[in-house]
CSV table of C-alpha atoms in Angstrom, one decimal:
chain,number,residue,atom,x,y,z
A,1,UNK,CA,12.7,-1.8,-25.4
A,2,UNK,CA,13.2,-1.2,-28.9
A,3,UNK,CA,14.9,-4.4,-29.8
A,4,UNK,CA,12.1,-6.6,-28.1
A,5,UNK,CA,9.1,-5.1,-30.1
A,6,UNK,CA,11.4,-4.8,-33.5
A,7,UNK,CA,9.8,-8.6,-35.0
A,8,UNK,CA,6.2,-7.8,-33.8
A,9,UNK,CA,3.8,-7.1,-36.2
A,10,UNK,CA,1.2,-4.5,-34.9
A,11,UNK,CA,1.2,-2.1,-33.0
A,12,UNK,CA,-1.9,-2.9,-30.7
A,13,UNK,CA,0.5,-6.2,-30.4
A,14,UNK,CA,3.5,-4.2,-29.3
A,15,UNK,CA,1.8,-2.4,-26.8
A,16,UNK,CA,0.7,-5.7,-25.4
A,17,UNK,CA,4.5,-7.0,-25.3
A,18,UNK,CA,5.5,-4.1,-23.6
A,19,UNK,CA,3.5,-4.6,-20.7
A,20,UNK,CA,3.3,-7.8,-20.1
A,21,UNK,CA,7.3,-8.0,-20.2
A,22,UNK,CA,7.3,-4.6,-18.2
A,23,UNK,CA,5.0,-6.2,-15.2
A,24,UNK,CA,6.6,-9.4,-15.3
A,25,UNK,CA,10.0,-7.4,-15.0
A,26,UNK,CA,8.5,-4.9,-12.0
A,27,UNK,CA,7.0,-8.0,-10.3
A,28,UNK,CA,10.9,-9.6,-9.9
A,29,UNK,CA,11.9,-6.2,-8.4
A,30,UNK,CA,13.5,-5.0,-11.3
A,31,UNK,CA,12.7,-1.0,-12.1
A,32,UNK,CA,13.7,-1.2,-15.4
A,33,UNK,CA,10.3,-2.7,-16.1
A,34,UNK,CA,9.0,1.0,-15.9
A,35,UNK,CA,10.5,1.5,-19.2
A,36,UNK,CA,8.6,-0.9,-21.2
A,37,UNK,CA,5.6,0.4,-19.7
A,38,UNK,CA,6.1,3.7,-20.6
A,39,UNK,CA,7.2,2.8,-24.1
A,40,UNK,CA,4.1,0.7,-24.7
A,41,UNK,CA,1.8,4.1,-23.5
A,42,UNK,CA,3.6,6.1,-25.9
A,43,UNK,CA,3.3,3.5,-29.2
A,44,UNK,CA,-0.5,3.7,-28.1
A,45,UNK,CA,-1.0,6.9,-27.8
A,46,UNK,CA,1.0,8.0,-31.1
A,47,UNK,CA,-1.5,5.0,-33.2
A,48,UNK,CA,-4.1,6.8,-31.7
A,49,UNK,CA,-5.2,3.3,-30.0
A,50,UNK,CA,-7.2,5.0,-27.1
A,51,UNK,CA,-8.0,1.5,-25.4
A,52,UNK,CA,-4.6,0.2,-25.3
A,53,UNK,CA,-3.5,3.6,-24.4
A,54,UNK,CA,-5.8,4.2,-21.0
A,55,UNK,CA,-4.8,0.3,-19.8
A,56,UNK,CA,-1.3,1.3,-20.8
A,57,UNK,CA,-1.6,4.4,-18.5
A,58,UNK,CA,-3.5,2.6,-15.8
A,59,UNK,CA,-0.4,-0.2,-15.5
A,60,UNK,CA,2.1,2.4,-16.2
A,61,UNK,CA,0.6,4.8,-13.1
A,62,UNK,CA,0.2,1.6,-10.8
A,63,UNK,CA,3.9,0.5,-11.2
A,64,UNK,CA,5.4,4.0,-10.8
A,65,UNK,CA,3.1,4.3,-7.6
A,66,UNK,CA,4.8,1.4,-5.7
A,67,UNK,CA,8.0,2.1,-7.5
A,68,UNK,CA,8.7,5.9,-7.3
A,69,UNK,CA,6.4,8.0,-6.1
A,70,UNK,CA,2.2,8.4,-5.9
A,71,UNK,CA,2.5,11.9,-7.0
A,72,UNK,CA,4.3,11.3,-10.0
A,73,UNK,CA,2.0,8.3,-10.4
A,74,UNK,CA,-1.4,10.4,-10.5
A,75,UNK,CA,0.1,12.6,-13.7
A,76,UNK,CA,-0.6,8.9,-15.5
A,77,UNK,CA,-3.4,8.2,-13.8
A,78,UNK,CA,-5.3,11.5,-14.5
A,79,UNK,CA,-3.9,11.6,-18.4
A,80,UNK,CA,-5.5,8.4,-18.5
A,81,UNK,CA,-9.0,9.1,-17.1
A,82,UNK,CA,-8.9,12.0,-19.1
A,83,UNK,CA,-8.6,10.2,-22.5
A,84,UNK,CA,-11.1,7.7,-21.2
A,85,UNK,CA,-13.7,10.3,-20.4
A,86,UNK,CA,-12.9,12.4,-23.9
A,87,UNK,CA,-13.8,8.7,-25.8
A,88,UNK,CA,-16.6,7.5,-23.0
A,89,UNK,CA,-15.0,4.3,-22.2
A,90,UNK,CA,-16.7,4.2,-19.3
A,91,UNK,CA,-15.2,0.6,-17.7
A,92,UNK,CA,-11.7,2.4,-18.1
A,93,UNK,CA,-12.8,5.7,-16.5
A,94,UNK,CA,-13.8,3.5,-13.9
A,95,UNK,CA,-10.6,1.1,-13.6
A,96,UNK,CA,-8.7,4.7,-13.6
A,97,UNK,CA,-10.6,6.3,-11.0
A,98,UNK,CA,-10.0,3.3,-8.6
A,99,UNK,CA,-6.4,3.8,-9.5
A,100,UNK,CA,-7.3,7.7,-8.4
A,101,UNK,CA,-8.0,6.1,-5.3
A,102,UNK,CA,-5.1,4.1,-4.8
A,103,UNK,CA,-2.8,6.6,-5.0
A,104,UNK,CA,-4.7,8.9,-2.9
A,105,UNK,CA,-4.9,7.0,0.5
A,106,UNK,CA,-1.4,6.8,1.0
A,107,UNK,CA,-1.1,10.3,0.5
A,108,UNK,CA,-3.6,10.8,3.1
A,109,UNK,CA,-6.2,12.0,1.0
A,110,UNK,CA,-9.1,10.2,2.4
A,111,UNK,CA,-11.6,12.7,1.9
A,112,UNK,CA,-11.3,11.9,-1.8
A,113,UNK,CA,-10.6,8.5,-1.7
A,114,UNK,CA,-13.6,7.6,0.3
A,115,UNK,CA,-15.5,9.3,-2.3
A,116,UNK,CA,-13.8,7.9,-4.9
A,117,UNK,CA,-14.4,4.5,-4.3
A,118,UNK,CA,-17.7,4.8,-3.5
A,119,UNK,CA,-18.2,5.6,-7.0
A,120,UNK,CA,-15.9,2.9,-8.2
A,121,UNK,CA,-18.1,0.2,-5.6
A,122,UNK,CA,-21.1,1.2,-7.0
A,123,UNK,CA,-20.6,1.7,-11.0
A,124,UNK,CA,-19.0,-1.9,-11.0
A,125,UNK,CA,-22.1,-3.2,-9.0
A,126,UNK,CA,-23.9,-2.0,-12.3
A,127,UNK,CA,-21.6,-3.7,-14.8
A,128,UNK,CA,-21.2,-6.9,-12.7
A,129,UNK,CA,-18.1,-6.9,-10.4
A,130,UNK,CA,-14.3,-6.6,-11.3
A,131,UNK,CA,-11.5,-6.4,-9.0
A,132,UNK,CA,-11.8,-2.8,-9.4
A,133,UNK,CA,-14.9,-3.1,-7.2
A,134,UNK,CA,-12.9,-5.2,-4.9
A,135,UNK,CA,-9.9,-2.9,-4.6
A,136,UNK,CA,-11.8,-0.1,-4.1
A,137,UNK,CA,-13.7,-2.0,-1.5
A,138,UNK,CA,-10.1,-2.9,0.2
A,139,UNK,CA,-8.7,0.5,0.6
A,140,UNK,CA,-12.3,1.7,1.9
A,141,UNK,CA,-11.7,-0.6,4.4
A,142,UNK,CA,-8.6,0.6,5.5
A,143,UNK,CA,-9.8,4.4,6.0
A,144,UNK,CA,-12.8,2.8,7.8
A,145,UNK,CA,-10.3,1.7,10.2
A,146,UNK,CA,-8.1,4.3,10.9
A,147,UNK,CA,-10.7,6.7,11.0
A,148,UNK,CA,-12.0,4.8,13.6
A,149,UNK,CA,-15.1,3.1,12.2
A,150,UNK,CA,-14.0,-0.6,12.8
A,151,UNK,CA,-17.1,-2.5,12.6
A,152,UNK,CA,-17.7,-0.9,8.8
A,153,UNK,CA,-13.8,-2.3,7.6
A,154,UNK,CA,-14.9,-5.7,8.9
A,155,UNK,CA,-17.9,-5.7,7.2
A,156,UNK,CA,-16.4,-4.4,4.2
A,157,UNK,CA,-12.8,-6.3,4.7
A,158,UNK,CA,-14.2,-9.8,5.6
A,159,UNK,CA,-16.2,-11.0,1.8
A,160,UNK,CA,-13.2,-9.6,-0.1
A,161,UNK,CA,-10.7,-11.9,1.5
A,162,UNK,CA,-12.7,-14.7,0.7
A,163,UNK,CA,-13.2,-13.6,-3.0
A,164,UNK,CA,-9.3,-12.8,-2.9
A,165,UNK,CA,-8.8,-16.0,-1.9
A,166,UNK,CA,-10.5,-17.7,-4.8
A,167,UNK,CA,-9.5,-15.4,-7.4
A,168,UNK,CA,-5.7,-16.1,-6.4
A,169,UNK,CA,-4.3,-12.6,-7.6
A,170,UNK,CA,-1.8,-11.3,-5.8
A,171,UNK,CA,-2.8,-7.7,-6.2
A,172,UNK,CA,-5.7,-8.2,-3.9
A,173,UNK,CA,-5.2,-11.4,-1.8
A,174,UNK,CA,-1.5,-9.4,-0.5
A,175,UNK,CA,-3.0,-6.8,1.0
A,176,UNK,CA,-6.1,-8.3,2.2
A,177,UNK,CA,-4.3,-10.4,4.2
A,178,UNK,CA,-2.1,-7.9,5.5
A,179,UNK,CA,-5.0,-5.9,6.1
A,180,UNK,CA,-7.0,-8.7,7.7
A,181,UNK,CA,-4.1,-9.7,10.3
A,182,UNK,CA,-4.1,-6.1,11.7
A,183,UNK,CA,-7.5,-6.5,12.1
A,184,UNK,CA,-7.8,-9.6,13.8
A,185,UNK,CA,-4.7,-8.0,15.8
A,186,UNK,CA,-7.2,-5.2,16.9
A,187,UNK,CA,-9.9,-7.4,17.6
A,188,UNK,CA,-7.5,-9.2,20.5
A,189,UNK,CA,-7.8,-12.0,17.8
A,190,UNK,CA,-4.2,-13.3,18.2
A,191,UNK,CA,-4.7,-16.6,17.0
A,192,UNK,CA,-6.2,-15.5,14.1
A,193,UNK,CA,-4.0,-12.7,13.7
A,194,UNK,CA,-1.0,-14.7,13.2
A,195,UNK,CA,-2.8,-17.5,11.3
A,196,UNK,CA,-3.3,-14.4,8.6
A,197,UNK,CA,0.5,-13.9,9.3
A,198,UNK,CA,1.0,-17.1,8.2
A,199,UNK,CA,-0.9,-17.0,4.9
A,200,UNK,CA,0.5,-14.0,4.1
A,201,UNK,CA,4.0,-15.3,4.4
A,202,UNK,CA,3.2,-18.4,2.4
A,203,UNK,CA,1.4,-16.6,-0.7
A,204,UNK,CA,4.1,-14.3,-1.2
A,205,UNK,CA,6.9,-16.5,-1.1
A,206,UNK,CA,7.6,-16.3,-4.6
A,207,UNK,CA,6.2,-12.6,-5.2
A,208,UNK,CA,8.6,-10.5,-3.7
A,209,UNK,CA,7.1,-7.4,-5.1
A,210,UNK,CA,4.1,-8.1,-3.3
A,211,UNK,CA,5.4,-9.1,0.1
A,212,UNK,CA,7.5,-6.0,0.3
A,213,UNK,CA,4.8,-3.5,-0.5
A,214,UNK,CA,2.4,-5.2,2.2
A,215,UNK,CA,5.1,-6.0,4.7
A,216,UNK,CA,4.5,-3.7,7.6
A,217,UNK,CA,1.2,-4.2,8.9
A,218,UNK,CA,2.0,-7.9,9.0
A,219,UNK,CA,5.4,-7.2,11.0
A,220,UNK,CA,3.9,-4.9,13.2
A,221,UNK,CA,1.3,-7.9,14.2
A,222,UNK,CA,4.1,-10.0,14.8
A,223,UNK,CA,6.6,-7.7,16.9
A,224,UNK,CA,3.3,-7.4,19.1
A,225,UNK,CA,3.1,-10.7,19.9
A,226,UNK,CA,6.7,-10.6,20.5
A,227,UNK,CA,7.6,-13.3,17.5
A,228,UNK,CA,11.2,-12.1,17.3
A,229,UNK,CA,12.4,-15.6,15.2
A,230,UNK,CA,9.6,-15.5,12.8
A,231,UNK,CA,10.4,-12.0,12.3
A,232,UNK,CA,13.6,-12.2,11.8
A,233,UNK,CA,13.0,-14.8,9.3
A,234,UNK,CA,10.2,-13.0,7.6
A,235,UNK,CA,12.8,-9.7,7.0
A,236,UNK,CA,15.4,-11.8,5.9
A,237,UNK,CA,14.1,-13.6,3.2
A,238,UNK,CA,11.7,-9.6,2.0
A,239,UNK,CA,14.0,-7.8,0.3
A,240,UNK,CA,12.5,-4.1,-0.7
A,241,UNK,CA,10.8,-3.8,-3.8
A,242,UNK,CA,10.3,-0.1,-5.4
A,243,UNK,CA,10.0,2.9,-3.2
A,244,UNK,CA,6.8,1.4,-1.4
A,245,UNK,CA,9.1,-1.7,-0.7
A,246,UNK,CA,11.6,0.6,0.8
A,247,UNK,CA,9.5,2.2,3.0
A,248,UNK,CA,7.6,-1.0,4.3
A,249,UNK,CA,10.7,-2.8,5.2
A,250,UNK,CA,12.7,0.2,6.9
A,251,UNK,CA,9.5,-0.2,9.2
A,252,UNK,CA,9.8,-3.6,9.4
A,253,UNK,CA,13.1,-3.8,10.5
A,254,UNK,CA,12.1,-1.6,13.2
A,255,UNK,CA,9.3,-3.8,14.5
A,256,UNK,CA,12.6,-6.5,14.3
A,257,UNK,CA,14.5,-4.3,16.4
A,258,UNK,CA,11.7,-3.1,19.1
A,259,UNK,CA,11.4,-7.3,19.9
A,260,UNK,CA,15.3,-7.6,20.3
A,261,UNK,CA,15.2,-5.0,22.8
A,262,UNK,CA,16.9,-2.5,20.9
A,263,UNK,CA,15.1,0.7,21.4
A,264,UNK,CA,17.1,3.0,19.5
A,265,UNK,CA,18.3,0.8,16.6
A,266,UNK,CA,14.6,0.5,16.1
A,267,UNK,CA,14.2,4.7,16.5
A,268,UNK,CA,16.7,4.9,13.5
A,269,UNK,CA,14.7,2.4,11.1
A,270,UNK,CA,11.5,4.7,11.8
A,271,UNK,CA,12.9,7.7,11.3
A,272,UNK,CA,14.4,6.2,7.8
A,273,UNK,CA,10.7,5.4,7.1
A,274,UNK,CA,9.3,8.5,8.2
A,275,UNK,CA,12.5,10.3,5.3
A,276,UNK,CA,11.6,7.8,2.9
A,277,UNK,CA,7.7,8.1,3.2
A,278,UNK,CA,7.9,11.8,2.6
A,279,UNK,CA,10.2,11.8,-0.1
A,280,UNK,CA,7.9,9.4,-2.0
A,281,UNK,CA,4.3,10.1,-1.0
A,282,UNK,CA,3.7,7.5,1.1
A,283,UNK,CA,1.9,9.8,4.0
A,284,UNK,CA,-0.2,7.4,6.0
A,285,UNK,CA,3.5,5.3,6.4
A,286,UNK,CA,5.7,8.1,7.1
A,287,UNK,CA,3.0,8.9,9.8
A,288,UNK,CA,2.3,5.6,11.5
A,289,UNK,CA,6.5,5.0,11.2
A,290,UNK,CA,6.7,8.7,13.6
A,291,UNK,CA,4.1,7.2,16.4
A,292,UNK,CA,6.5,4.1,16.0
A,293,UNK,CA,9.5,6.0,16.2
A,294,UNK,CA,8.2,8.0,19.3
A,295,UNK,CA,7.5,4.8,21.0
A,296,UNK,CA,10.6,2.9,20.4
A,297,UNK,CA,12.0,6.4,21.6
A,298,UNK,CA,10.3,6.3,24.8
A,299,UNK,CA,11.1,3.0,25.4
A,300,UNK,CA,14.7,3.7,25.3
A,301,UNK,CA,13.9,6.6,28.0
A,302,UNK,CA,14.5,9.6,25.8
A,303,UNK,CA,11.1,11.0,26.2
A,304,UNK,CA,12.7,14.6,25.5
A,305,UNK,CA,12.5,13.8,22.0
A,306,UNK,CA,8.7,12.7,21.7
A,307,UNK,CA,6.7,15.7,21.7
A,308,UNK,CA,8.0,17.2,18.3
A,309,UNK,CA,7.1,13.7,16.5
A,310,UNK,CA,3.8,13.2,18.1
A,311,UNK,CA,3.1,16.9,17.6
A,312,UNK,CA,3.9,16.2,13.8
A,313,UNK,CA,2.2,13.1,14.0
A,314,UNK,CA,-0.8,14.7,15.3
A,315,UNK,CA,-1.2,17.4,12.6
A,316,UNK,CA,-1.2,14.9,10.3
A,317,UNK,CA,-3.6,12.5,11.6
A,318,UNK,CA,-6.0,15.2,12.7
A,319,UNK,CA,-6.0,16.6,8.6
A,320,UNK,CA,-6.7,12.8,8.1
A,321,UNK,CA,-9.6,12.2,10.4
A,322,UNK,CA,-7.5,9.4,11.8
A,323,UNK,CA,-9.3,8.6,14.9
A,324,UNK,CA,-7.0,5.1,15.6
A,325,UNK,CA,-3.9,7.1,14.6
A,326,UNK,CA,-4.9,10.2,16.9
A,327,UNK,CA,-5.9,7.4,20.1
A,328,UNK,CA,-2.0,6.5,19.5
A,329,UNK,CA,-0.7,9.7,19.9
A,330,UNK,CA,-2.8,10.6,23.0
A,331,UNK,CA,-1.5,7.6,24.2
A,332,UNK,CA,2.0,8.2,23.6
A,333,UNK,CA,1.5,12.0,25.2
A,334,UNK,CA,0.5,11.0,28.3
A,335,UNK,CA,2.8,8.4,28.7
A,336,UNK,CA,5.8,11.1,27.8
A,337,UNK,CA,4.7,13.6,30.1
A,338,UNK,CA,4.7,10.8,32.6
A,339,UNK,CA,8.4,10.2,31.7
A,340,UNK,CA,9.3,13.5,32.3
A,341,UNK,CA,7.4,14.4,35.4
């Protein structure tokens, strides 16, 4: 990056460069972007620019997060908040802890992460709403729902996609449509549900960073309504963006499989996820792609195989309070033992 800041005057100004042309880079699905980012934290943090250097760390810890792994991603995150905390800049402590919190519900953290943005919800309530308020609302929502408290994500889920909707970023409309189709999916809502589908498809047609990262929930929606063209379409035209991409459209080609009938072609794509969610901290995925992978199993009639992914499954979901994940997996048990009896 050393070229591309070499004519810039200040350093604050360099910083800036850095990562604007390292997002811009990261949201065309190009990695290399992670570079500027970095090299913009460290010109901040050697001026001794604390500001620059917390939203430096913030970016930098959000971008490795969808485009390596969240463990290496909280090391950022948590230098960050610590430098915000040391200098009391208190709106970044609180941009950085929602960050906290974005990295720790994929790993399954939810204990934490409720916590978290509970906080976050209710110091940005006292400084007048940011879309760290909103975000932190959004992933609230999710471990609502998979822990079983459904009316809560709706109430929570259902204002933000309206405010996502008018703010027009990306970063929060993506995934609260994503979010919002698996809920009207639950709800029996199939109109709905693949209205949201829709949306999604159309918003991200030009942010392939952001479809790929949100991709699954919207492909499993479709796959259950049995939409095998549309998906087919829709996987085509996502390529994967970053580890998170990887992991969402190895899933996604499974749901494409499962509606062509192929059962075992679709086991193989979940069992790529379940690898590739492990290997980069994506929990909740890896574990949602093993009750997938158990299903497409049983519907090819090799129930043998189940019990040691749904037992897997289970510990998982169980250390994650995951009351929807869990009804799954019960599910799944009984209809295996049936198989076999």
């Amino acid at each position: 990056a050393a070229p591309l800041v070499a004519s810039v005057g200040t350093a604050e100004d360099q910083t800036r460069l850095l990562s604007t042309r390292g997002g811009a880079l990261v949201e065309l699905g190009d990695a290399a972007g992670i570079d500027y980012l970095a090299d913009g934290v460290a010109i901040a943090l050697d001026r001794n620019m604390t500001g620059s250097a917390t939203t430096a760390l913030n970016n930098l810890a959000t971008v490795v997060g969808n485009m390596r792994s969240t463990q290496e991603a909280l090391i950022h995150v948590d230098k960050g908040f610590s430098l915000a905390e040391e200098r009391g800049l208190l709106l970044a402590a609180n941009w950085l802890t929602f960050t906290r919190s974005e990295l720790l519900v994929p790993l399954g953290r939810w204990g934490e992460a409720l916590e978290l943005t509970e906080r976050v919800m209710q110091r940005d309530a006292e400084t007048g709403g940011s879309q760290a308020g909103n975000g932190a609302a959004g992933l609230r929502a999710v471990v609502l729902f998979y822990s079983g408290r459904e009316h809560e994500a709706i109430e929570l889920s259902t204002p933000l996609l309206e405010t996502a909707r008018q703010i027009k970023d990306l970063q929060v409309l993506a995934p609260a449509l994503s979010f919002s189709a698996t809920l009207a999916h639950d709800a029996g809502n199939r109109d709905r549900a693949l209205e949201l589908a829709d949306e999604y498809e159309r918003a991200t047609t030009d942010a392939l960073a952001f479809r790929s990262f949100f991709l699954a929930d919207v492909t499993a929606v479709l796959a259950a309504y049995g939409e095998t063209d549309w998906l087919q379409r829709l996987v085509a035209n996502s390529p994967p963006v970053g580890a998170l991409g990887e992991v969402q459209t190895a899933r996604a080609r499974g749901h494409l499989e499962m509606t062509r009938g192929r059962s075992l072609e679709a086991a193989a794509e979940f069992r790529r996820a379940v690898e590739l969610g492990d290997e980069y901290g994506r929990v909740v995925d890896s574990t949602i792609a093993m009750i997938e992978c158990a299903d497409a199993l049983l519907a090819a009639g090799s129930a043998g195989e189940v019990a040691d992914l749904l037992e897997q499954a289970r510990g998982r979901a169980v250390t994650m309070n995951a009351a929807k994940l869990l009804a799954r997996i019960d599910a799944l048990q009984s209809d295996s033992e049936a198989a076999e009896a």
